[in-house]
One Martini backbone bead per residue (centre of mass of N, CA, C, O) as a GRO file, in nm:
protein
  211
    1MET     BB    1   4.402  -2.026  -9.222
    2GLN     BB    2   4.478  -2.372  -9.355
    3PRO     BB    3   4.665  -2.603  -9.424
    4THR     BB    4   4.695  -2.755  -9.728
    5PRO     BB    5   4.832  -3.024  -9.968
    6ARG     BB    6   4.820  -2.714 -10.172
    7THR     BB    7   4.967  -2.492  -9.981
    8ILE     BB    8   5.237  -2.672  -9.955
    9PRO     BB    9   5.512  -2.649  -9.965
   10SER     BB   10   5.797  -2.876 -10.127
   11ARG     BB   11   5.978  -2.613 -10.078
   12SER     BB   12   6.031  -2.393  -9.848
   13ALA     BB   13   5.828  -2.392  -9.584
   14LYS     BB   14   5.905  -2.167  -9.403
   15ARG     BB   15   5.811  -1.920  -9.641
   16ALA     BB   16   5.534  -1.969  -9.544
   17HIS     BB   17   5.178  -1.804  -9.522
   18TYR     BB   18   4.849  -1.805  -9.347
   19ASP     BB   19   4.783  -1.500  -9.274
   20GLU     BB   20   4.567  -1.270  -9.396
   21ALA     BB   21   4.768  -1.008  -9.387
   22THR     BB   22   4.956  -1.121  -9.609
   23VAL     BB   23   4.784  -1.227  -9.847
   24TYR     BB   24   4.655  -0.910  -9.876
   25SER     BB   25   4.882  -0.736  -9.933
   26ILE     BB   26   4.962  -0.898 -10.195
   27LEU     BB   27   4.669  -0.865 -10.336
   28ASP     BB   28   4.679  -0.528 -10.346
   29GLU     BB   29   4.924  -0.445 -10.496
   30ALA     BB   30   4.863  -0.659 -10.723
   31LEU     BB   31   4.727  -0.630 -11.056
   32PHE     BB   32   4.761  -0.892 -11.111
   33CYS     BB   33   4.681  -1.238 -11.244
   34THR     BB   34   4.653  -1.595 -11.245
   35VAL     BB   35   4.419  -1.803 -11.418
   36SER     BB   36   4.397  -2.174 -11.377
   37CYS     BB   37   4.299  -2.448 -11.599
   38VAL     BB   38   4.110  -2.715 -11.675
   39ILE     BB   39   3.964  -2.795 -12.038
   40ASN     BB   40   3.925  -3.079 -12.176
   41GLY     BB   41   4.259  -3.140 -12.096
   42GLN     BB   42   4.311  -2.864 -12.123
   43PRO     BB   43   4.557  -2.580 -12.039
   44PHE     BB   44   4.520  -2.289 -11.875
   45SER     BB   45   4.628  -1.936 -11.875
   46ILE     BB   46   4.533  -1.639 -11.749
   47PRO     BB   47   4.595  -1.290 -11.746
   48THR     BB   48   4.432  -1.061 -11.486
   49ALA     BB   49   4.233  -0.823 -11.337
   50PHE     BB   50   4.169  -0.705 -10.998
   51ALA     BB   51   4.038  -0.772 -10.673
   52ARG     BB   52   4.006  -0.749 -10.320
   53TYR     BB   53   3.679  -0.783 -10.098
   54GLU     BB   54   3.784  -0.888  -9.842
   55ASN     BB   55   3.694  -1.262  -9.897
   56VAL     BB   56   3.721  -1.167 -10.217
   57LEU     BB   57   3.787  -1.236 -10.531
   58TYR     BB   58   3.832  -1.034 -10.850
   59LEU     BB   59   3.671  -1.055 -11.196
   60HIS     BB   60   3.683  -0.976 -11.557
   61GLY     BB   61   3.467  -1.043 -11.862
   62SER     BB   62   3.358  -1.148 -12.114
   63VAL     BB   63   3.061  -1.313 -12.208
   64GLY     BB   64   3.226  -1.435 -12.440
   65SER     BB   65   3.444  -1.577 -12.313
   66HIS     BB   66   3.571  -1.912 -12.301
   67PHE     BB   67   3.703  -1.869 -12.020
   68ILE     BB   68   3.471  -1.757 -11.870
   69ARG     BB   69   3.237  -1.988 -11.939
   70GLU     BB   70   3.404  -2.190 -11.786
   71ILE     BB   71   3.460  -2.091 -11.502
   72GLU     BB   72   3.144  -1.989 -11.420
   73LYS     BB   73   3.084  -2.326 -11.326
   74GLY     BB   74   3.304  -2.405 -11.116
   75ILE     BB   75   3.560  -2.477 -11.222
   76PRO     BB   76   3.876  -2.550 -11.091
   77VAL     BB   77   4.132  -2.298 -10.960
   78CYS     BB   78   4.408  -2.109 -11.013
   79ILE     BB   79   4.597  -1.854 -10.830
   80THR     BB   80   4.840  -1.599 -10.931
   81VAL     BB   81   5.083  -1.432 -10.758
   82MET     BB   82   5.357  -1.178 -10.823
   83LEU     BB   83   5.637  -1.017 -10.637
   84THR     BB   84   5.901  -0.860 -10.708
   85ASP     BB   85   6.236  -0.707 -10.534
   86ALA     BB   86   6.479  -0.897 -10.602
   87LEU     BB   87   6.787  -0.948 -10.711
   88VAL     BB   88   6.980  -1.237 -10.635
   89VAL     BB   89   7.384  -1.224 -10.648
   90ALA     BB   90   7.577  -1.446 -10.624
   91LYS     BB   91   7.873  -1.665 -10.644
   92SER     BB   92   7.665  -1.841 -10.799
   93ALA     BB   93   7.419  -1.945 -10.982
   94PHE     BB   94   7.320  -2.174 -10.807
   95SER     BB   95   7.279  -1.895 -10.580
   96HIS     BB   96   7.048  -1.779 -10.731
   97SER     BB   97   6.780  -1.542 -10.677
   98VAL     BB   98   6.479  -1.406 -10.517
   99ASN     BB   99   6.279  -1.177 -10.418
  100TYR     BB  100   5.923  -1.227 -10.291
  101ARG     BB  101   5.585  -1.193 -10.328
  102SER     BB  102   5.336  -1.501 -10.298
  103VAL     BB  103   5.007  -1.606 -10.430
  104ILE     BB  104   4.802  -1.925 -10.363
  105LEU     BB  105   4.497  -2.023 -10.508
  106PHE     BB  106   4.200  -2.222 -10.445
  107SER     BB  107   3.892  -2.206 -10.639
  108ASN     BB  108   3.589  -2.110 -10.689
  109ALA     BB  109   3.343  -1.952 -10.871
  110GLU     BB  110   3.103  -1.657 -10.858
  111LYS     BB  111   2.841  -1.551 -11.006
  112ILE     BB  112   2.771  -1.220 -11.066
  113GLU     BB  113   2.408  -1.070 -11.110
  114GLU     BB  114   2.357  -0.849 -10.946
  115TYR     BB  115   2.380  -0.516 -11.082
  116ASN     BB  116   2.517  -0.376 -10.802
  117ARG     BB  117   2.740  -0.562 -10.768
  118LYS     BB  118   2.877  -0.545 -11.038
  119VAL     BB  119   2.950  -0.235 -11.025
  120GLU     BB  120   3.108  -0.226 -10.756
  121THR     BB  121   3.325  -0.421 -10.873
  122LEU     BB  122   3.417  -0.269 -11.093
  123LYS     BB  123   3.504  -0.032 -10.945
  124TRP     BB  124   3.698  -0.165 -10.768
  125ILE     BB  125   3.880  -0.256 -11.054
  126THR     BB  126   3.949   0.033 -11.130
  127GLU     BB  127   4.076   0.184 -10.868
  128LYS     BB  128   4.301   0.015 -10.892
  129ILE     BB  129   4.445   0.077 -11.124
  130VAL     BB  130   4.283   0.354 -11.096
  131PRO     BB  131   4.284   0.581 -10.845
  132ASN     BB  132   4.029   0.790 -10.856
  133SER     BB  133   3.828   0.748 -11.148
  134TRP     BB  134   3.533   0.653 -11.127
  135ASP     BB  135   3.365   0.970 -11.129
  136TYR     BB  136   3.537   1.083 -11.366
  137LEU     BB  137   3.386   0.870 -11.556
  138ARG     BB  138   3.220   0.751 -11.749
  139PRO     BB  139   2.981   0.595 -11.723
  140MET     BB  140   2.832   0.293 -11.726
  141THR     BB  141   2.641   0.115 -11.891
  142GLU     BB  142   2.405  -0.148 -11.899
  143SER     BB  143   2.508  -0.279 -12.129
  144GLU     BB  144   2.820  -0.306 -12.015
  145VAL     BB  145   2.737  -0.491 -11.813
  146ARG     BB  146   2.606  -0.725 -11.948
  147LYS     BB  147   2.911  -0.777 -12.102
  148THR     BB  148   2.985  -0.829 -11.830
  149THR     BB  149   3.178  -1.050 -11.624
  150VAL     BB  150   3.137  -1.143 -11.279
  151LEU     BB  151   3.372  -1.322 -11.076
  152GLY     BB  152   3.408  -1.496 -10.771
  153PHE     BB  153   3.686  -1.634 -10.487
  154LYS     BB  154   3.733  -1.746 -10.237
  155ILE     BB  155   3.954  -1.700  -9.949
  156GLU     BB  156   4.056  -1.998  -9.824
  157GLU     BB  157   4.277  -2.134 -10.031
  158ALA     BB  158   4.579  -2.025  -9.900
  159SER     BB  159   4.934  -1.888  -9.985
  160ALA     BB  160   5.214  -1.767  -9.871
  161LYS     BB  161   5.545  -1.637 -10.028
  162THR     BB  162   5.856  -1.560  -9.909
  163ARG     BB  163   6.132  -1.349  -9.958
  164THR     BB  164   6.483  -1.238  -9.837
  165GLY     BB  165   6.748  -1.095  -9.859
  166MET     BB  166   7.056  -1.227  -9.923
  167PRO     BB  167   7.270  -1.434 -10.001
  168ASN     BB  168   7.329  -1.823  -9.987
  169ASP     BB  169   7.662  -1.879 -10.006
  170GLU     BB  170   7.842  -2.082  -9.960
  171LYS     BB  171   8.122  -2.109  -9.779
  172GLU     BB  172   8.330  -2.158  -9.985
  173ASP     BB  173   8.179  -1.888 -10.133
  174LEU     BB  174   8.284  -1.605  -9.945
  175ASP     BB  175   8.604  -1.514 -10.032
  176LEU     BB  176   8.559  -1.429 -10.296
  177PRO     BB  177   8.619  -1.253 -10.592
  178ILE     BB  178   8.289  -1.177 -10.559
  179TRP     BB  179   7.997  -1.005 -10.666
  180SER     BB  180   7.732  -0.967 -10.381
  181GLY     BB  181   7.370  -0.926 -10.391
  182LEU     BB  182   7.160  -0.675 -10.492
  183ILE     BB  183   6.876  -0.597 -10.696
  184PRO     BB  184   6.655  -0.402 -10.736
  185LEU     BB  185   6.311  -0.377 -10.789
  186ARG     BB  186   6.089  -0.140 -10.977
  187SER     BB  187   5.752  -0.029 -10.932
  188GLY     BB  188   5.508   0.179 -11.144
  189ARG     BB  189   5.349   0.475 -11.205
  190GLY     BB  190   5.393   0.678 -11.442
  191THR     BB  191   5.368   0.943 -11.654
  192PRO     BB  192   5.110   1.108 -11.834
  193VAL     BB  193   4.992   1.018 -12.158
  194ALA     BB  194   4.848   1.179 -12.395
  195ASP     BB  195   4.653   1.170 -12.629
  196ASP     BB  196   4.483   1.312 -12.931
  197PHE     BB  197   4.193   1.374 -12.720
  198SER     BB  198   4.375   1.500 -12.455
  199LYS     BB  199   4.575   1.757 -12.489
  200ASN     BB  200   4.314   1.948 -12.401
  201VAL     BB  201   4.327   1.838 -12.104
  202PRO     BB  202   4.313   1.816 -11.828
  203LEU     BB  203   4.466   1.718 -11.570
  204PRO     BB  204   4.376   1.540 -11.304
  205GLU     BB  205   4.388   1.463 -10.977
  206HIS     BB  206   4.431   1.151 -10.988
  207LEU     BB  207   4.703   1.205 -11.181
  208SER     BB  208   4.887   1.478 -11.088
  209HIS     BB  209   5.075   1.268 -10.897
  210LEU     BB  210   5.281   1.141 -11.142
  211SER     BB  211   5.419   1.362 -11.263
   0.00000   0.00000   0.00000
């Protein structure tokens, strides 16, 4: 991907990455993105689940969603993702920071109309949220597929930005008797909890490794 005026950070540009490997790895790890656009002069920003396949980011929503109906027209959108790895605790509040990996993407929606392609995309999104679950679940009905809009966004104008490492304290602060370092942040899937209708149903294999 080539840098553009919209994907070059105004600050800390050296932290930016434009290679597909970096951008794709962040998108593939993140479960949710935020889609932002302007509709009739009003800014909107909606968090949603998504999946990437090759050079396209896919998301879905109800055919009745006002937001989905607007962005499916192809208006410009900005899609962002952020993964946080650690809080960076410095010797001064001014130098506090965060170790993170983020992606910003500018694109326009392509509405996926072909039935089998819609189903395949919904499978990708489902399997990303709960891996290996699609074949275990009750298959989606044609009515459910029709009630769902699937949109694809080409990943062409995008950049990643990352921060790693320890605090960057001011030189005159380095010897102060104040603790500084990292507080790691962890996120992941926890132990599954059955609802009242599944208490006597064995935990399926694709969920058993979470417990």
